[in-house]
Coordinates of C-alpha atoms in Angstrom, one line a residue:
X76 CA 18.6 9.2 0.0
X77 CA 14.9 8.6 0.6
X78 CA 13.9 4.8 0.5
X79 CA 11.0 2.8 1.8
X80 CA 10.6 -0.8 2.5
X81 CA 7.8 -2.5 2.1
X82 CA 7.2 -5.5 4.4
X83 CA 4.2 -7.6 5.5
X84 CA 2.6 -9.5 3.0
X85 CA 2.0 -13.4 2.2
X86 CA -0.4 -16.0 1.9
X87 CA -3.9 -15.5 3.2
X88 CA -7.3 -17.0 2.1
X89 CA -10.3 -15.8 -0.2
X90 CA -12.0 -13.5 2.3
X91 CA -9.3 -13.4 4.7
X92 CA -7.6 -10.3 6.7
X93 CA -3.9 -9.2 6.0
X94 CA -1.9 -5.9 7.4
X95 CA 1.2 -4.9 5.5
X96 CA 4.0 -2.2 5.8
X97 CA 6.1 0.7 4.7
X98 CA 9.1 1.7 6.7
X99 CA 10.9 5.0 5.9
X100 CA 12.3 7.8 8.4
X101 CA 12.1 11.2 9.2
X102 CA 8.4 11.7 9.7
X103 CA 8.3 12.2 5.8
X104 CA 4.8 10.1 5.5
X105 CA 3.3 12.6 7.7
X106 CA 4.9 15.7 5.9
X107 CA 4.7 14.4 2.3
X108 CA 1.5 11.7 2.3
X109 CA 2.2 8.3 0.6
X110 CA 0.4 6.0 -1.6
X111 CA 0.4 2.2 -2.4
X112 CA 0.2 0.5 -5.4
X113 CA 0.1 -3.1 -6.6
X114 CA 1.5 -5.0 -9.8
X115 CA 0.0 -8.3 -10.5
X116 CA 1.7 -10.9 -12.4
X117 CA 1.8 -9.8 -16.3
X118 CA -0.2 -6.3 -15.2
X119 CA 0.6 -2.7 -15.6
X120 CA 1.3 -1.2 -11.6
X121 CA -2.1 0.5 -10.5
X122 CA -2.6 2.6 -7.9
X123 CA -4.3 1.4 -4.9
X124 CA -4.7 4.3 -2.6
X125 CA -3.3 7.6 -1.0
X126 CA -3.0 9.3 2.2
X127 CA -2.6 12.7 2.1
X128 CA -1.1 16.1 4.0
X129 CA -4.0 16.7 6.9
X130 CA -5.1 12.8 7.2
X131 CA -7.4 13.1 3.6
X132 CA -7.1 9.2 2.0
X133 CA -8.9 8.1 -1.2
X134 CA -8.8 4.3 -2.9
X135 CA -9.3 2.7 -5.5
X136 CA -12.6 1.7 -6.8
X137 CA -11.6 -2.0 -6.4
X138 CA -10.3 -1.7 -2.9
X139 CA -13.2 0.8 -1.5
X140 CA -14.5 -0.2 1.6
X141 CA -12.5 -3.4 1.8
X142 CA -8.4 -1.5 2.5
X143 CA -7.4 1.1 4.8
X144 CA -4.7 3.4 4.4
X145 CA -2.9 4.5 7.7
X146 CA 0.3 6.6 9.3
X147 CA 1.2 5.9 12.8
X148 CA 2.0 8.5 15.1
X149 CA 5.5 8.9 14.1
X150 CA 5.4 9.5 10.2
X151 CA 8.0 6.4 9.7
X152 CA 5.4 3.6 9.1
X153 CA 2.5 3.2 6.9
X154 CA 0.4 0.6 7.0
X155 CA -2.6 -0.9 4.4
X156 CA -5.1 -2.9 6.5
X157 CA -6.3 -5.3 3.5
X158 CA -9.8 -7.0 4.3
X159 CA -12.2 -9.2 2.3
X160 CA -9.3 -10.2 0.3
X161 CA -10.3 -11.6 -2.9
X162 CA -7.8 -13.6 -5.7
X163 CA -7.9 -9.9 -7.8
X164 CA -5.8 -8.5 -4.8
X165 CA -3.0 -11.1 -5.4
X166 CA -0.3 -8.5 -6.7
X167 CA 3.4 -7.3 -5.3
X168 CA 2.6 -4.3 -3.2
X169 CA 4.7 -1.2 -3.4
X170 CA 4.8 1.9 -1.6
X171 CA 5.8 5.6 -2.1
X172 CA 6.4 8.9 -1.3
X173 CA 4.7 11.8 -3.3
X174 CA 7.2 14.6 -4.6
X175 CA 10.1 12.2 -4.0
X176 CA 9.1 9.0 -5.6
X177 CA 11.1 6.2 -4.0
X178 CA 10.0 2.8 -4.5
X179 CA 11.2 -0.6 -2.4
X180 CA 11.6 -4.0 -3.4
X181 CA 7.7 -4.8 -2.6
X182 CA 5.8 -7.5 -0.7
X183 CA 4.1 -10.0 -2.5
X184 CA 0.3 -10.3 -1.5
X185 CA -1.0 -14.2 -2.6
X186 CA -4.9 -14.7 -1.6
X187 CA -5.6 -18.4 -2.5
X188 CA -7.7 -21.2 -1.0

């Protein structure tokens, strides 16, 4: 069975820097690509962004240019480099697998002064 964990998150402040994580196995972020997404409190869960097959990545129109989407070397860990966090990014953030779909408990994301 294919499972992630998500892991990483917390409390940062309004225009602050955080770095959180998805652990899985088998290489399977570098064969199959991965995507986050986020739920905030009372919200539908959005996507956030994607990392593809061959490196390719897009985002979301509210995270351009402020998150990066990353694999490290050995497919088992992805990582979403969050930066110029704003109050809007406060949300559970989930991970995933395309084609297989598994989805972990989340980490919780709180920007706040």
């Amino acid at each position: 069975q294919v499972r992630v964990v998500e892991s990483g998150g917390g409390l940062v402040q309004p225009g602050g820097s955080l770095r959180i994580s998805c652990a899985s196995s088998g290489g399977i972020f570098t064969t199959k690509g991965m995507a986050w997404y986020r739920q905030a409190s009372e919200k539908k869960r959005e996507w956030v962004a994607s990392i593809y097959y061959g490196g390719t990545t897009d985002y979301s129109d509210a995270v351009k240019d402020r998150f990066t989407i990353s694999i490290d070397n050995t497919g088992n860990t992805a990582y979403l480099q969050m930066n110029k966090l704003v109050p809007e990014d406060t949300a559970v953030y989930y991970c995933t697998i395309f084609a297989l779909d598994p989805w972990g408990q989340g980490t919780q994301v709180t920007v706040s002064s």
